[in-house]
Short mmCIF file of C-alpha atoms in Angstrom, two decimals:
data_model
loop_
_atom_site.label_atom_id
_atom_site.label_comp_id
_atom_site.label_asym_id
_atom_site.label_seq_id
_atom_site.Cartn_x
_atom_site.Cartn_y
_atom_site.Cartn_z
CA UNK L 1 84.94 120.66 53.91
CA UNK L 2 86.06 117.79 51.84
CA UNK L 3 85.54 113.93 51.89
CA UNK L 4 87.11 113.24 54.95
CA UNK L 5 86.25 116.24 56.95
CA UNK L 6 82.64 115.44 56.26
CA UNK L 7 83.07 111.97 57.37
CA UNK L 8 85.35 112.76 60.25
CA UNK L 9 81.86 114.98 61.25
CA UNK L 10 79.73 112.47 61.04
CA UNK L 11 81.84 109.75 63.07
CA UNK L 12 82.23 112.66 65.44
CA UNK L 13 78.07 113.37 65.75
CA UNK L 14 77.37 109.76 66.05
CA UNK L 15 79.92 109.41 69.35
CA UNK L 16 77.91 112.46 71.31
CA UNK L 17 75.92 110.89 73.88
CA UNK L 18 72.03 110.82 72.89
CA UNK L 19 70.95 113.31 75.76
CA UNK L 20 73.36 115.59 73.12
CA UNK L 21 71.87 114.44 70.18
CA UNK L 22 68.59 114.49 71.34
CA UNK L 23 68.73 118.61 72.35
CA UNK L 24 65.93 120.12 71.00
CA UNK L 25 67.08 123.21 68.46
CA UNK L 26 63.91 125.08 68.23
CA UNK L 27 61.68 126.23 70.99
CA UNK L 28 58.64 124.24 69.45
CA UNK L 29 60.62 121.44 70.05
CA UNK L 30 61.02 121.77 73.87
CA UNK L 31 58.96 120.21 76.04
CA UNK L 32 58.14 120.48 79.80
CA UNK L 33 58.45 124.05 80.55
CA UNK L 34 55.55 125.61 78.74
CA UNK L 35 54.98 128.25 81.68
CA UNK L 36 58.44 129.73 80.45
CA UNK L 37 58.31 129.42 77.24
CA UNK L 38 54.87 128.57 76.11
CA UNK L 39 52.26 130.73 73.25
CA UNK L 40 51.97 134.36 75.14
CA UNK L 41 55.33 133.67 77.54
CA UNK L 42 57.95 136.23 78.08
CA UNK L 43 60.92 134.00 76.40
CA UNK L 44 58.42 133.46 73.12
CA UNK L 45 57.59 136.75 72.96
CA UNK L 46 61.51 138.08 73.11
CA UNK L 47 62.27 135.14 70.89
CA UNK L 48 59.83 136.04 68.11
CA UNK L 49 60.45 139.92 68.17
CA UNK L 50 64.49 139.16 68.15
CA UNK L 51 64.24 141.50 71.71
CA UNK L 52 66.35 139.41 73.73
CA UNK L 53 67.49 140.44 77.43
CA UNK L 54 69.59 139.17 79.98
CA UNK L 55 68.23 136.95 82.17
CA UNK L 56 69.52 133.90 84.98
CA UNK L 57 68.17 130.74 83.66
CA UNK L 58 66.88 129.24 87.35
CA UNK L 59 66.62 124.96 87.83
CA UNK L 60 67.24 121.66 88.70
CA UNK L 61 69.62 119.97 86.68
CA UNK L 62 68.38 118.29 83.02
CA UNK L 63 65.82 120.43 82.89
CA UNK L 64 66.63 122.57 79.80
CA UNK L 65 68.45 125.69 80.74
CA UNK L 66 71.49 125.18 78.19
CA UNK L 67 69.27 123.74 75.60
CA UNK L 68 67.05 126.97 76.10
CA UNK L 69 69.81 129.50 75.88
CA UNK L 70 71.23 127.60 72.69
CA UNK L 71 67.63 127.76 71.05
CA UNK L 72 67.07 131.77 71.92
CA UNK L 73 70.73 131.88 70.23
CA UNK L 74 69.34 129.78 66.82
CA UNK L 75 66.26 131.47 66.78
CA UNK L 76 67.47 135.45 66.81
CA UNK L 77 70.00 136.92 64.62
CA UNK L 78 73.10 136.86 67.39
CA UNK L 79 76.39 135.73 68.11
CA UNK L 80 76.50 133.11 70.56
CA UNK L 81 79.16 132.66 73.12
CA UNK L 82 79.24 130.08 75.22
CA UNK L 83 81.46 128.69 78.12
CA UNK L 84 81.40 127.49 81.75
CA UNK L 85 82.17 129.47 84.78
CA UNK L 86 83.64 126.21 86.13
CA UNK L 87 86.17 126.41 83.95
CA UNK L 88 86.87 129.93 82.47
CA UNK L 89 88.15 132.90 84.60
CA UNK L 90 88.49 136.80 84.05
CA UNK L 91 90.76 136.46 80.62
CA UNK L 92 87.72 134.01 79.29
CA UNK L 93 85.42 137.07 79.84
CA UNK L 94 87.91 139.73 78.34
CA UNK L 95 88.70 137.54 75.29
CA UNK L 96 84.19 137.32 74.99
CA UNK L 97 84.00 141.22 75.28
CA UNK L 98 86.56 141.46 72.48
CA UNK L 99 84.91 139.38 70.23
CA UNK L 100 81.42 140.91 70.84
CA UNK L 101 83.09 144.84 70.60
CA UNK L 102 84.16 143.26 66.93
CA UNK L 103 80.45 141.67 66.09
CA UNK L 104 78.96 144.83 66.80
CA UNK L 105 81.14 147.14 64.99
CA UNK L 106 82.23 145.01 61.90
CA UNK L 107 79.16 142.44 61.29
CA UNK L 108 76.67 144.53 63.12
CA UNK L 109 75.34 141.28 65.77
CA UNK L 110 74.48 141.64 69.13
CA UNK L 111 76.12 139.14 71.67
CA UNK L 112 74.45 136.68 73.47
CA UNK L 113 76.97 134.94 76.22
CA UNK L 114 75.89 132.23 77.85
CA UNK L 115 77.45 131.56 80.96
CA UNK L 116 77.03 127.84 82.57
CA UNK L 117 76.91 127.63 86.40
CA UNK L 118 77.31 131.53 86.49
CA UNK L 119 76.92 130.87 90.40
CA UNK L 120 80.69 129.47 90.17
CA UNK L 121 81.86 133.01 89.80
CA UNK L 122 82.96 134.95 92.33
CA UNK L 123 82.24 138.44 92.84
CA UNK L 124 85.20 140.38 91.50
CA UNK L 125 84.32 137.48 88.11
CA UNK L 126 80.65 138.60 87.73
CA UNK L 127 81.43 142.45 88.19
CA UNK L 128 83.16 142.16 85.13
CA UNK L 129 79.90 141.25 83.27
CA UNK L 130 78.34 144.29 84.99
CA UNK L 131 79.01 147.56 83.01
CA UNK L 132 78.93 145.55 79.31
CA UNK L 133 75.29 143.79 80.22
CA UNK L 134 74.16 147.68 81.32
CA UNK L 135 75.62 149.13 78.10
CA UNK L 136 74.21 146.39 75.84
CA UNK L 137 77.47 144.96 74.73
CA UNK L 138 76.28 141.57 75.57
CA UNK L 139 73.49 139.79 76.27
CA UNK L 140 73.97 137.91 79.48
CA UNK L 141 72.58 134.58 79.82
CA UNK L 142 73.45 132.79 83.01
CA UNK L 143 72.40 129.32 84.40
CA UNK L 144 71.94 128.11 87.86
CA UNK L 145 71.14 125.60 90.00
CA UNK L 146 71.60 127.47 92.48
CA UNK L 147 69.27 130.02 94.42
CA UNK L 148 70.36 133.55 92.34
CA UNK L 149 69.39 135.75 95.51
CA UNK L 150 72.45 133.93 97.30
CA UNK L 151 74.84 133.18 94.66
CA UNK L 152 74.27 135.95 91.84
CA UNK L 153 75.76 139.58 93.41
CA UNK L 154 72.75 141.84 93.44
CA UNK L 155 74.66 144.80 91.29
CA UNK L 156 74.14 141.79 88.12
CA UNK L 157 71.15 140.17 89.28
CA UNK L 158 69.17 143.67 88.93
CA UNK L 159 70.74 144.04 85.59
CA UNK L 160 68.92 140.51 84.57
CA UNK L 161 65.71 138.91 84.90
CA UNK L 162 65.08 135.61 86.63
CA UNK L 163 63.67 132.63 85.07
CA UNK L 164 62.66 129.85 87.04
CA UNK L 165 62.52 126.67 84.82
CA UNK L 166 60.86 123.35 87.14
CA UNK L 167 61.58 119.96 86.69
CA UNK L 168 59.72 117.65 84.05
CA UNK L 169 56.85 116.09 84.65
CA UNK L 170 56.05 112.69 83.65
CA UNK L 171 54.29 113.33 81.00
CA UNK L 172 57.20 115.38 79.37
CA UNK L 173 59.83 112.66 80.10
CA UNK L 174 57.73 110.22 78.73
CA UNK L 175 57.44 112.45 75.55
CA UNK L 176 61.51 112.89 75.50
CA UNK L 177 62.23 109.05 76.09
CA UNK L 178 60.02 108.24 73.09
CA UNK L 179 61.04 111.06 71.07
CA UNK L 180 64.87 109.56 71.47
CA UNK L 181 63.58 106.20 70.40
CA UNK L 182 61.91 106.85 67.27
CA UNK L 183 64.05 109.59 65.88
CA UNK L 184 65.64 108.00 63.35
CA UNK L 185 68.15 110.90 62.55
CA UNK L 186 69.66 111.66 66.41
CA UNK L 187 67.78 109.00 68.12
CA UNK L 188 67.38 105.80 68.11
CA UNK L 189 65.32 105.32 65.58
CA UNK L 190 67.95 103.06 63.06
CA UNK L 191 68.41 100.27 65.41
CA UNK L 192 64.82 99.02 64.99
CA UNK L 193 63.77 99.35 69.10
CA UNK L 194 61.30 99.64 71.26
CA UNK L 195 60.91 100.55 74.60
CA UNK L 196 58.18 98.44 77.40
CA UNK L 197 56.18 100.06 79.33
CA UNK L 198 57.34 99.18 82.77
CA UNK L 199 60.90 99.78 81.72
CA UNK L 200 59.97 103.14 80.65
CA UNK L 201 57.87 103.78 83.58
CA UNK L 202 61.10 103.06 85.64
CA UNK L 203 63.39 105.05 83.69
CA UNK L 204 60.75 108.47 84.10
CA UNK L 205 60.62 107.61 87.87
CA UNK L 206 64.82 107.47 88.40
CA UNK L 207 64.73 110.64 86.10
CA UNK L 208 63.16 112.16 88.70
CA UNK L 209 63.13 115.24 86.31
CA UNK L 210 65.81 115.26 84.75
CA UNK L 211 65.45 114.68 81.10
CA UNK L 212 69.96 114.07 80.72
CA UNK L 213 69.37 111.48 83.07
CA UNK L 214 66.51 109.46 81.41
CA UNK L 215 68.35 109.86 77.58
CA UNK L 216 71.74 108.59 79.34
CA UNK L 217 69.88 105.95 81.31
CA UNK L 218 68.13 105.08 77.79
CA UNK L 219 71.13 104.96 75.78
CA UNK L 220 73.01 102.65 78.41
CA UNK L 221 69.55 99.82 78.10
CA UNK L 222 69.75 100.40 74.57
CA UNK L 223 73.23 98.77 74.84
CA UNK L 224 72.18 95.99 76.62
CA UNK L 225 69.74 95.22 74.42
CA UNK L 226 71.32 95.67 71.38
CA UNK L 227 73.84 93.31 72.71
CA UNK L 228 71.78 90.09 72.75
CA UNK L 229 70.95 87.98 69.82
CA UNK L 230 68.81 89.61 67.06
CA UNK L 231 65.24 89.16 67.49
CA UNK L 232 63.22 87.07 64.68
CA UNK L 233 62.48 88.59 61.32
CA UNK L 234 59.88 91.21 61.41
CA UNK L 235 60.31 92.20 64.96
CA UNK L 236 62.08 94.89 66.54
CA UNK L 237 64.36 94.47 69.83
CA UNK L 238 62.72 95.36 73.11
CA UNK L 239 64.41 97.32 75.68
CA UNK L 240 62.76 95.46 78.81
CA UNK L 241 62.64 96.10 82.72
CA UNK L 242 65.12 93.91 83.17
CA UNK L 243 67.65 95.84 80.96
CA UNK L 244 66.98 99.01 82.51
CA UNK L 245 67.57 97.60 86.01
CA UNK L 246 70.94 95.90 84.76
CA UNK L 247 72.61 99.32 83.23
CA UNK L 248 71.28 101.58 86.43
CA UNK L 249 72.13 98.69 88.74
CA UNK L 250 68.54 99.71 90.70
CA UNK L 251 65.93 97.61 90.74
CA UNK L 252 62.43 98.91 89.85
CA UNK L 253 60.42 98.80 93.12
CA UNK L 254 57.31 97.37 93.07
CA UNK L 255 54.67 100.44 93.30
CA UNK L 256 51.89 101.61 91.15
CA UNK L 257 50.82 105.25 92.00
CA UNK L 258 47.17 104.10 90.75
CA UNK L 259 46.97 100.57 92.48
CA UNK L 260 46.85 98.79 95.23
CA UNK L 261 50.86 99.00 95.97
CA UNK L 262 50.05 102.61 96.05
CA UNK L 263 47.66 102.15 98.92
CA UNK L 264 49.01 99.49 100.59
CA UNK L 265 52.01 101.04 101.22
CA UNK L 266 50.27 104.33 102.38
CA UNK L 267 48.44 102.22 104.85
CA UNK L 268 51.79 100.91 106.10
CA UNK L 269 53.30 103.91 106.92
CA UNK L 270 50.36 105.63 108.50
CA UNK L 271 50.06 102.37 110.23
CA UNK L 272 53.54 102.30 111.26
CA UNK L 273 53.46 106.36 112.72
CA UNK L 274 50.24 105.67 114.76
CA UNK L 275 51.94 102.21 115.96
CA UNK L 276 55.00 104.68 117.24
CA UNK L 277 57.43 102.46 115.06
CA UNK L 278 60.01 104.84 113.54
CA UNK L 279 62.27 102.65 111.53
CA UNK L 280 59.41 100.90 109.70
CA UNK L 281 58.01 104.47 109.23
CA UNK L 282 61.51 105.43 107.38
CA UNK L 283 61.14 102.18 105.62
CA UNK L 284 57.93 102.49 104.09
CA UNK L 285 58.61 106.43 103.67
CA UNK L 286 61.73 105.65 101.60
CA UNK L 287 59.71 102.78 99.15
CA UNK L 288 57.20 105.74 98.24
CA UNK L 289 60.21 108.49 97.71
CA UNK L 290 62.34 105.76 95.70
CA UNK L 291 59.70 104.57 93.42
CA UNK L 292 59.05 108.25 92.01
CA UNK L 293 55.86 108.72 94.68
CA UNK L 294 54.95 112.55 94.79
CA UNK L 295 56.65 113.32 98.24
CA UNK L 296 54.32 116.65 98.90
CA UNK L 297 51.51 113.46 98.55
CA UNK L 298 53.42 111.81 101.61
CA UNK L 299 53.77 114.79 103.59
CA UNK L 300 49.94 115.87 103.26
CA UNK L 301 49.46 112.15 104.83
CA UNK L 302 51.94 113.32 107.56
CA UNK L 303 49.82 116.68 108.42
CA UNK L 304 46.87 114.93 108.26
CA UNK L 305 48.46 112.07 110.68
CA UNK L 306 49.37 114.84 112.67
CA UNK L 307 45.96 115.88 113.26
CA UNK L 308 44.27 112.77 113.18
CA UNK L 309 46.62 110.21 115.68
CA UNK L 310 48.97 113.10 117.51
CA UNK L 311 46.42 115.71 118.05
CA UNK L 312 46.67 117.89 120.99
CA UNK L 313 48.79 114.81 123.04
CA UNK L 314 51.87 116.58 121.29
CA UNK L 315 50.60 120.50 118.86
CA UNK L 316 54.07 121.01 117.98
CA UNK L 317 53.48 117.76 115.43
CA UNK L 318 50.99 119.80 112.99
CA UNK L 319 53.74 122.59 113.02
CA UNK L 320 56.84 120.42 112.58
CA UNK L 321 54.69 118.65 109.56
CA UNK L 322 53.69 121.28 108.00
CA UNK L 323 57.69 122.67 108.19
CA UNK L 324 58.84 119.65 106.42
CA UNK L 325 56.16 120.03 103.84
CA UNK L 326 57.25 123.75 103.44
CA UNK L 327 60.72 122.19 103.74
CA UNK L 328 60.54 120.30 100.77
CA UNK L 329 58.73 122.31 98.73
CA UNK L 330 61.55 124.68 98.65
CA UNK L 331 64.07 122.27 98.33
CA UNK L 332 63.34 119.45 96.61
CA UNK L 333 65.49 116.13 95.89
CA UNK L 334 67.22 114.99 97.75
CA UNK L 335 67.94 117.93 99.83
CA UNK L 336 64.01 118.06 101.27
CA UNK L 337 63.91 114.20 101.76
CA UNK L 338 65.58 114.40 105.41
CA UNK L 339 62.89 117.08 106.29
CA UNK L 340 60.47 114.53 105.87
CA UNK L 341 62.13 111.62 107.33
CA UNK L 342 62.64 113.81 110.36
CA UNK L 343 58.82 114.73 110.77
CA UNK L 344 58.34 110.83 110.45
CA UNK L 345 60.44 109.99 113.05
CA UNK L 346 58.83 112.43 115.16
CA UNK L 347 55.41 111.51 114.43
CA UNK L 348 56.11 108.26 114.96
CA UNK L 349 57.53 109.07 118.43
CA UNK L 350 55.17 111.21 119.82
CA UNK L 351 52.49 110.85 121.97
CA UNK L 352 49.51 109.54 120.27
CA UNK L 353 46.23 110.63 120.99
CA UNK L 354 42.57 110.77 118.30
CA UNK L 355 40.71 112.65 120.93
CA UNK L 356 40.27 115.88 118.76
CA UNK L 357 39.31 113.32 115.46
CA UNK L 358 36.74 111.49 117.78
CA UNK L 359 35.36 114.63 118.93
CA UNK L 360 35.02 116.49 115.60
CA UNK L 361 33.29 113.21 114.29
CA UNK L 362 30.92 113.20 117.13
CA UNK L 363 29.88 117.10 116.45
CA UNK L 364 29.71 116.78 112.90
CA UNK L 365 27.03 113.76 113.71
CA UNK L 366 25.48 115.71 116.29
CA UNK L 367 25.05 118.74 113.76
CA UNK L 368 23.77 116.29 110.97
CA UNK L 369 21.02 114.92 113.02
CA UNK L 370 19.92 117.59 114.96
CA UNK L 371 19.91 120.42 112.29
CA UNK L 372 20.52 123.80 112.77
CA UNK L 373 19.81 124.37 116.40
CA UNK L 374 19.29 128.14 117.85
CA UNK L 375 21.95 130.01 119.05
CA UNK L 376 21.09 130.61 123.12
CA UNK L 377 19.89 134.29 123.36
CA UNK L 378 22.87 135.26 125.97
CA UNK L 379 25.88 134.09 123.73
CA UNK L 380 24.12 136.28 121.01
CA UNK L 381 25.69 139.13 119.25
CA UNK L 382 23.62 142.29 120.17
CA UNK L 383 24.93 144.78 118.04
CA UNK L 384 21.51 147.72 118.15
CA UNK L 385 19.16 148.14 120.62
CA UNK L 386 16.13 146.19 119.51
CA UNK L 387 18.14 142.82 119.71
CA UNK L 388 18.96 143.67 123.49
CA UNK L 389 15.18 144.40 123.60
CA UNK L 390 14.97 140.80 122.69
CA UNK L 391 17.29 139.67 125.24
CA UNK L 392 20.09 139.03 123.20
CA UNK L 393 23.65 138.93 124.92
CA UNK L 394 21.39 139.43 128.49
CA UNK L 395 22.83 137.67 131.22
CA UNK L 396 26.05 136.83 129.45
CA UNK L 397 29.26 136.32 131.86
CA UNK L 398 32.18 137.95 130.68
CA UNK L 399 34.85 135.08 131.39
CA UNK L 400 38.22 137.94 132.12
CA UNK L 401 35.98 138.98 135.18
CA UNK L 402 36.05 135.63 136.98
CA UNK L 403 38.74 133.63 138.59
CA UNK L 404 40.95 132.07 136.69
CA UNK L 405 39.77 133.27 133.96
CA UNK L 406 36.58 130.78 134.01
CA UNK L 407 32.88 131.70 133.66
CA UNK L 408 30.30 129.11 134.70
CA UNK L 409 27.65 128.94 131.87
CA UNK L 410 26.36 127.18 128.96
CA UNK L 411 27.21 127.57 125.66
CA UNK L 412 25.63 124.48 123.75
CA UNK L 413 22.08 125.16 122.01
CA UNK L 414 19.79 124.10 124.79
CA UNK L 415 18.14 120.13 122.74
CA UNK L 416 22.21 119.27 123.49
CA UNK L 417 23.18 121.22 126.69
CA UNK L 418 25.42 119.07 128.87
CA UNK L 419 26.91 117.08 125.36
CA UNK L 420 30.71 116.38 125.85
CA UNK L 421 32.27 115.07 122.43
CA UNK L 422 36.10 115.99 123.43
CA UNK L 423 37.66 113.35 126.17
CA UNK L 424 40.92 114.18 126.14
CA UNK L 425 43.21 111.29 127.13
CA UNK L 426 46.05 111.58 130.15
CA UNK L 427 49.29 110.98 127.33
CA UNK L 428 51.27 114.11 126.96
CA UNK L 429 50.22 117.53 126.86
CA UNK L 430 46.51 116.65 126.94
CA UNK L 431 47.21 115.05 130.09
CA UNK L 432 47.18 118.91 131.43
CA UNK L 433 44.30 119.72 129.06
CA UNK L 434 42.42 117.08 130.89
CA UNK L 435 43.44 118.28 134.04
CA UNK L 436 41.96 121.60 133.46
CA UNK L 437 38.83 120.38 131.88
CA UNK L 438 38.25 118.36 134.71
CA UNK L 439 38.50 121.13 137.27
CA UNK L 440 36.19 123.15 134.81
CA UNK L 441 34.06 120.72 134.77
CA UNK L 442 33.70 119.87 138.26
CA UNK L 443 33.06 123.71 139.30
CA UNK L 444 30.32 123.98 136.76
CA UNK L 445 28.47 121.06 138.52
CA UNK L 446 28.80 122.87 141.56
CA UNK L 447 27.56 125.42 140.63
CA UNK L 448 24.24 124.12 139.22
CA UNK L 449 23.54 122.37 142.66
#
């Protein structure tokens, strides 16, 4: 390389974006995924032996599944191939067999091929890989946002192992956006910055994850910054709030996981499902899930609501709660956020009733206070003969051998016989809970007269 070649380089490295500059190139460099790649993990071991094998690299985007298979291919003695399936097609893949049939027979290298968005393929695409990945041949490394079970044919997928990489944390985003500002050799470390808090707390929460997104969301303050008038001596420029919001064009909402924004807005929209008001319940729901709140947090608070305001006036609530929770679990941003904005809205509209919440609050009092009260001898299990010497189980009514399914008798420890601590109210399916309680009720005072 002479003079200008080299220089040409360096112009060339200093133009890459800094989510490109900032890609880790050794595994003890990456952050955020230490279940997949962390002391004792399956990827470190087959690293550190040089015993790679194929796998599906499984996970949101920005989360490090091309910086991963580019750090397995620095790390082990291979030839790395690399290209997207968005763009290449069956000559791509003939032209990558070539080459690796020439790596192993001239230079003696295994081939590591690294397909991006290997989900893009069809099938007649990825049976091509098939026979070459079961012969060794190549190494197949695919990445995927998508589910593999769905997108990946199975003939390949058995051939390779999935491995489900998550999205970061905050903790690892705040490690990356640092990292990016005081690297002085990829980073931004020259330009003499630094980064507030709040504008760094912001640029984690829009991440949500993704640790591209933060570095491009970084570099684009960094601009803005850079642009106004130098600071004074001795000081170094600060990328503020105010220059995040300006090159995402979203404002930071005003919400503090830990304070009392975090709570008040909690209380609003619990206070907005029990006060059947479904569009300030989507309000409030969407503050939380736009300021970075944990959403499985917010649908906890919606089974719990479930429980605690719907009870038995509407049971299909705790079920359709705990589906969106389950919803979103499995499919996260954005994709889950209309499962829980649906169990809002229904919560919201459906009958309300705290019978069950009342009652169990009464009992628990009722057990505090009066102990550990004996269990009447005829509701008693009498499993041998002495206990039915003692009159346990005698006299008990078998309730399938009345009408109706009903047996008059007690079934309260005798200090509370009589208690009631569940009043069901008359709004929507406890209105025919009531009903039957009532006629229950009614035929067990006749009875005792």
């Amino acid at each position: 390389m002479d003079l200008f070649d080299y220089q040409a380089s360096e112009s060339a490295d200093a133009q890459r974006p800094l989510a490109e500059r900032m890609r880790p190139h050794r595994l003890a460099d990456l952050f955020g995924q230490d279940s997949v790649t962390g002391p004792g993990s399956l990827i470190r071991h087959a690293i550190e032996n040089d015993r790679i094998f194929s796998m599906i690299l499984w996970g949101p985007p920005g989360c490090g599944k091309t910086t991963l298979a580019r750090i397995i291919a620095g790390e082990t003695r291979s030839h790395f191939s690399h290209f997207s399936a968005v763009l290449a097609g069956i000559k791509q893949i003939r032209e990558v067999i070539d080459e690796a049939k020439k790596q192993r027979q001239f230079q003696r290298r295994r081939t590591i091929l690294f397909v991006d968005e290997i989900h893009r393929f069809n099938k007649a695409q990825q049976d091509a890989f098939l026979h070459h990945v079961e012969s060794g041949l190549i190494t197949l490394i695919g990445a995927t946002t998508e589910n593999p079970s769905f997108e990946v044919i199975s003939a390949l997928l058995s051939r390779c192992r999935v491995i489900t990489l998550n999205l970061l944390d905050e903790d690892a985003l705040g490690f990356v956006l640092d990292r990016a500002v005081e690297d002085g050799r990829a980073g931004l470390g020259e330009l003499n910055l630094c980064l507030a808090d709040d504008a760094r707390q912001h640029l984690i929460r829009i991440a949500s994850g993704d640790a591209r997104s933060a570095l491009n969301n970084l570099e684009m303050a960094a601009t803005l910054a850079l642009a106004e008038s130098p600071p004074q001596t001795g000081t170094r420029r600060m990328i503020t709030l105010e220059h995040v919001e300006s090159a995402l064009q979203k404002k930071a909402l005003l919400y503090d996981k830990g304070g009392d924004e975090h709570f008040n807005i909690i209380s609003a929209f619990h206070k907005s499902l029990r006060g059947s008001d479904p569009d300030a319940a989507l309000y409030w729901l969407a503050r939380m899930l736009e300021a970075g709140e944990d959403a499985l947090y917010v649908a906890r608070r919606m089974v719990r609501f479930a429980s605690e305001d719907v009870g038995n006036a509407d049971p299909f609530a705790l079920r359709l709660a705990l589906g969106a929770m389950e919803t979103f679990r499995f499919l996260g941003h954005p994709e889950g956020d209309l499962a829980l904005a649906q169990a809002a809205v229904y919560l919201a509209t459906a009958p309300k009733s705290n019978s069950v919440y009342q009652a169990w609050n009464k009992v628990t009092q009722a057990v505090r206070e009066k102990g550990a009260l004996p269990v009447p001898l005829h509701i008693r299990n009498a499993p041998t003969g002495l206990m039915k010497d003692l009159g346990y189980g005698k006299g008990y009514r078998y309730a399938h051998d009345f009408k109706d399914g009903y047996a008059v008798q007690d079934y309260l420890p005798d200090a509370i016989a009589g208690s009631l601590y569940y009043i069901p109210t008359d709004r929507g399916y406890e209105k025919m809970i009531a009903g039957r309680l009532k006629q229950w009720r009614t035929l067990k005072e006749k009875t005792k007269k």
